Coordinates of C-alpha atoms in Angstrom, one line a residue:
Chain A
D14 CA -9.9 3.2 -2.4
T15 CA -6.7 2.0 -0.6
G16 CA -4.2 1.1 -3.1
V17 CA -0.8 -0.3 -2.4
S18 CA 1.1 1.3 0.5
Q19 CA 4.8 1.5 1.3
N20 CA 6.6 2.8 4.0
P21 CA 8.9 4.5 4.5
R22 CA 8.9 6.6 1.3
H23 CA 12.4 7.9 1.9
K24 CA 15.3 6.1 3.7
I25 CA 18.7 7.6 4.1
T26 CA 21.3 5.3 5.7
K27 CA 25.1 4.8 6.0
R28 CA 26.8 2.1 4.3
G29 CA 27.0 -1.1 6.4
Q30 CA 23.3 -0.4 8.1
N31 CA 20.3 -2.7 7.9
V32 CA 17.2 -1.4 6.2
T33 CA 13.8 -2.6 6.3
F34 CA 10.9 -1.6 4.0
R35 CA 7.1 -2.6 4.4
C36 CA 4.8 -3.1 1.6
D37 CA 0.8 -3.3 2.2
P38 CA -0.8 -4.8 -0.9
I39 CA -4.5 -4.1 -1.9
S40 CA -6.3 -6.4 0.4
E41 CA -7.6 -9.0 -1.7
H42 CA -4.6 -9.2 -3.8
N43 CA -3.0 -12.9 -3.0
R44 CA 0.6 -11.8 -5.1
L45 CA 2.9 -9.4 -4.1
Y46 CA 6.1 -8.2 -5.9
W47 CA 9.3 -6.4 -5.5
Y48 CA 11.0 -4.8 -8.0
R49 CA 14.1 -2.4 -7.9
Q50 CA 14.4 0.7 -9.9
T51 CA 17.6 2.7 -10.5
L52 CA 18.0 6.2 -12.1
G53 CA 17.4 6.0 -15.7
Q54 CA 16.2 2.3 -15.5
G55 CA 13.1 0.7 -15.6
P56 CA 12.0 -1.4 -12.6
E57 CA 13.7 -5.1 -12.4
F58 CA 12.1 -7.8 -10.7
L59 CA 13.6 -9.0 -7.5
T60 CA 10.7 -11.4 -6.3
Y61 CA 7.4 -12.4 -5.7
F62 CA 4.9 -14.0 -3.2
Q63 CA 1.8 -15.9 -3.5
N64 CA 0.1 -15.7 -0.5
E65 CA 3.1 -16.4 2.0
A66 CA 5.1 -18.5 0.0
Q67 CA 7.9 -16.9 -2.0
L68 CA 7.7 -18.6 -5.5
E69 CA 10.5 -16.9 -7.3
K70 CA 13.9 -14.8 -6.8
S71 CA 16.0 -12.7 -9.1
R72 CA 19.4 -13.4 -9.3
L73 CA 19.5 -9.4 -8.3
L74 CA 18.5 -10.7 -4.9
S75 CA 21.9 -11.3 -3.1
D76 CA 22.1 -13.0 -0.1
R77 CA 22.0 -9.6 1.9
F78 CA 18.6 -9.2 0.8
S79 CA 15.5 -11.1 2.3
A80 CA 12.0 -10.6 1.8
E81 CA 8.9 -12.4 3.7
R82 CA 5.3 -12.1 3.7
P83 CA 4.4 -14.0 7.0
K84 CA 0.8 -14.2 6.7
G85 CA 0.2 -13.4 3.1
S86 CA -0.8 -10.0 3.7
F87 CA 1.9 -7.3 4.2
S88 CA 5.6 -7.8 3.1
T89 CA 9.1 -6.8 4.2
L90 CA 12.0 -6.4 2.4
E91 CA 15.0 -6.3 4.2
I92 CA 18.6 -5.3 3.1
Q93 CA 21.6 -6.3 5.3
R94 CA 24.9 -4.5 5.0
T95 CA 23.8 -1.9 2.7
E96 CA 26.4 -0.8 -0.2
Q97 CA 25.9 2.6 -2.2
G98 CA 24.8 0.2 -5.0
D99 CA 21.8 -0.5 -3.2
S100 CA 20.7 2.9 -3.7
A101 CA 17.4 3.0 -5.9
M102 CA 13.6 3.0 -5.6
Y103 CA 12.2 0.0 -4.3
L104 CA 8.6 -0.9 -5.9
C105 CA 6.2 -3.4 -4.4
A106 CA 3.3 -4.2 -6.8
S107 CA 0.3 -6.5 -6.0
N108 CA -2.6 -8.6 -8.1
S109 CA -4.6 -11.2 -8.1
L110 CA -5.1 -14.5 -10.0
K111 CA -8.8 -13.8 -10.1
G112 CA -10.5 -11.9 -12.9
T113 CA -9.1 -11.1 -16.4
G114 CA -7.3 -8.7 -18.2
G115 CA -3.7 -10.0 -18.0
N116 CA -3.6 -9.6 -14.1
E117 CA -2.5 -6.4 -14.1
Q118 CA 0.1 -5.3 -11.4
F119 CA -0.7 -2.3 -9.1
F120 CA 2.1 -0.4 -7.7
G121 CA 2.8 1.3 -4.7
P122 CA 4.8 4.7 -4.6
G123 CA 7.9 3.1 -3.7
T124 CA 10.7 3.5 -1.2
R125 CA 14.1 5.6 -2.3
L126 CA 16.9 4.4 -0.6
T127 CA 20.0 6.5 -0.3
V128 CA 23.0 4.7 0.9
L129 CA 25.8 7.3 1.9
Chain B
A7 CA 15.2 -14.7 -22.0
Q8 CA 13.0 -12.1 -23.0
T9 CA 14.0 -8.5 -23.5
V10 CA 12.2 -5.0 -23.8
T11 CA 13.5 -2.1 -25.6
Q12 CA 12.6 1.5 -25.6
S13 CA 15.0 3.1 -28.2
Q14 CA 13.5 6.9 -27.3
P15 CA 14.9 8.1 -24.1
E16 CA 12.9 11.3 -24.6
M17 CA 10.0 12.6 -26.7
S18 CA 8.2 16.0 -26.7
V19 CA 4.9 16.9 -28.0
Q20 CA 3.0 19.9 -28.2
E21 CA -0.3 20.1 -26.5
A22 CA -3.2 18.6 -28.2
E23 CA -1.0 16.9 -31.0
T24 CA -0.3 13.3 -31.3
V25 CA 3.1 11.3 -30.2
T26 CA 4.1 7.8 -30.8
L27 CA 6.2 5.9 -28.2
S28 CA 8.2 2.8 -29.7
C29 CA 8.7 -0.5 -27.7
T30 CA 10.1 -3.6 -29.3
Y31 CA 10.8 -7.0 -27.5
D32 CA 12.3 -10.2 -28.2
T33 CA 10.7 -13.5 -26.9
S34 CA 10.4 -17.0 -28.3
E35 CA 6.9 -17.4 -26.6
S36 CA 3.8 -17.1 -28.8
D37 CA 1.3 -16.2 -26.0
Y38 CA 2.2 -13.1 -23.6
Y39 CA 1.0 -9.6 -22.3
L40 CA 2.2 -6.5 -23.3
F41 CA 1.6 -3.4 -21.2
W42 CA 2.2 0.4 -21.1
Y43 CA 2.9 2.0 -17.7
K44 CA 2.8 5.8 -17.0
Q45 CA 5.0 6.8 -14.0
P46 CA 4.3 10.6 -13.3
P47 CA 7.1 12.4 -11.3
S48 CA 7.1 11.2 -7.8
R49 CA 3.9 9.4 -8.2
Q50 CA 3.3 5.5 -8.7
M51 CA 3.0 3.7 -12.0
I52 CA -0.4 3.3 -13.3
L53 CA -1.6 1.1 -15.9
V54 CA -2.2 2.9 -19.5
I55 CA -3.0 0.1 -21.7
R56 CA -2.8 -3.7 -22.2
Q57 CA -2.5 -6.0 -25.4
E58 CA -2.9 -9.6 -25.2
A59 CA -0.8 -11.2 -27.8
Y60 CA -3.2 -13.5 -29.2
K61 CA -5.6 -10.9 -30.0
Q62 CA -4.9 -9.1 -33.5
Q63 CA -7.1 -6.3 -32.5
N64 CA -5.1 -3.2 -31.3
A65 CA -6.0 -2.3 -27.9
T66 CA -7.5 1.4 -27.3
E67 CA -8.5 3.4 -23.9
N68 CA -9.8 6.8 -25.0
R69 CA -6.8 8.8 -26.1
F70 CA -4.3 6.1 -25.8
S71 CA -4.0 3.4 -28.6
V72 CA -1.3 0.9 -29.7
N73 CA 0.0 -0.4 -32.8
F74 CA 1.1 -4.1 -32.1
Q75 CA 2.9 -6.2 -35.0
K76 CA 3.3 -9.6 -33.5
A77 CA 5.6 -10.8 -36.3
A78 CA 7.8 -7.8 -36.0
K79 CA 7.7 -7.7 -32.2
S80 CA 6.9 -4.2 -31.9
F81 CA 4.1 -2.7 -29.6
S82 CA 4.1 1.0 -29.9
L83 CA 1.8 3.5 -28.0
K84 CA 0.1 6.5 -29.8
I85 CA -1.2 9.3 -27.7
S86 CA -3.8 11.7 -29.2
D87 CA -4.6 15.1 -28.2
S88 CA -1.9 15.1 -25.9
Q89 CA -2.6 16.9 -22.5
L90 CA -0.1 18.4 -19.8
G91 CA -1.2 15.5 -17.6
D92 CA 0.4 13.1 -19.8
A93 CA 3.9 14.2 -19.1
A94 CA 5.5 11.2 -17.1
M95 CA 8.0 8.3 -18.0
Y96 CA 6.4 5.7 -20.1
F97 CA 7.4 2.1 -19.6
C98 CA 6.9 -1.0 -21.6
A99 CA 6.5 -4.4 -20.1
Y100 CA 6.4 -7.9 -21.0
R101 CA 4.8 -10.8 -19.3
S102 CA 5.2 -14.2 -20.2
V103 CA 1.7 -16.6 -20.1
L104 CA 3.4 -20.1 -20.4
S105 CA 6.1 -20.1 -18.4
G106 CA 4.6 -19.7 -15.1
T107 CA 6.3 -16.5 -13.8
Y108 CA 4.2 -13.5 -13.6
K109 CA 6.9 -11.0 -13.4
Y110 CA 7.3 -7.8 -15.6
I111 CA 10.1 -7.1 -17.7
F112 CA 10.4 -3.5 -18.5
G113 CA 12.0 -1.5 -20.8
T114 CA 14.3 1.3 -19.8
G115 CA 11.4 4.1 -20.3
T116 CA 10.7 7.3 -22.5
R117 CA 10.1 10.4 -20.8
L118 CA 7.5 12.3 -22.4
K119 CA 7.3 16.1 -22.4
V120 CA 4.1 17.9 -23.1
L121 CA 4.8 21.6 -24.3
A122 CA 2.0 24.0 -23.9

């Protein structure tokens, strides 16, 4: 059973560096979501894709953040010129419009980013 | 804008006992989904239970049940016969049906400790 996978699981970087995270959704899922979770908080929505189209972006997604899903399969989230405030867990989730039950989102294990 | 509030940062329960986690939300919409997700330490979030707002009957999944009070905008989770494996962060989440967005709005979470 292949769930949502994310790489790397942990990333430590210095302020000002660029980082890129990858998310591989469940194969038949056409929707992919990115969330950010800081310590003591619930996940906050960043953006989502339907196939390769990015349909919604949160105001949290500053111009230093960019997300892509070029072939409608895996997605990447890049943060340029990282800041200490970017330190968080970045979660990826996926689901499909097919089926019933409120279109549950399936979450990956997350990438924990630490900016020094 | 919709909001989700979890007013209990931490709860403790004795093994085999029952515990109730609270969640309130604010929305002007009449149709939506509500979810409880479990996030064990260093593991990915998994769905515990979902509720469709247009269904008056409270959802149940084995030892997990909800008390959905639509007028009061309350959505509490009851865990019966608590087990050590229930120890985790629990997040309440809201998802709009009508607005065309599929993102989740999460509460800040409740950390559940299960005492042996």
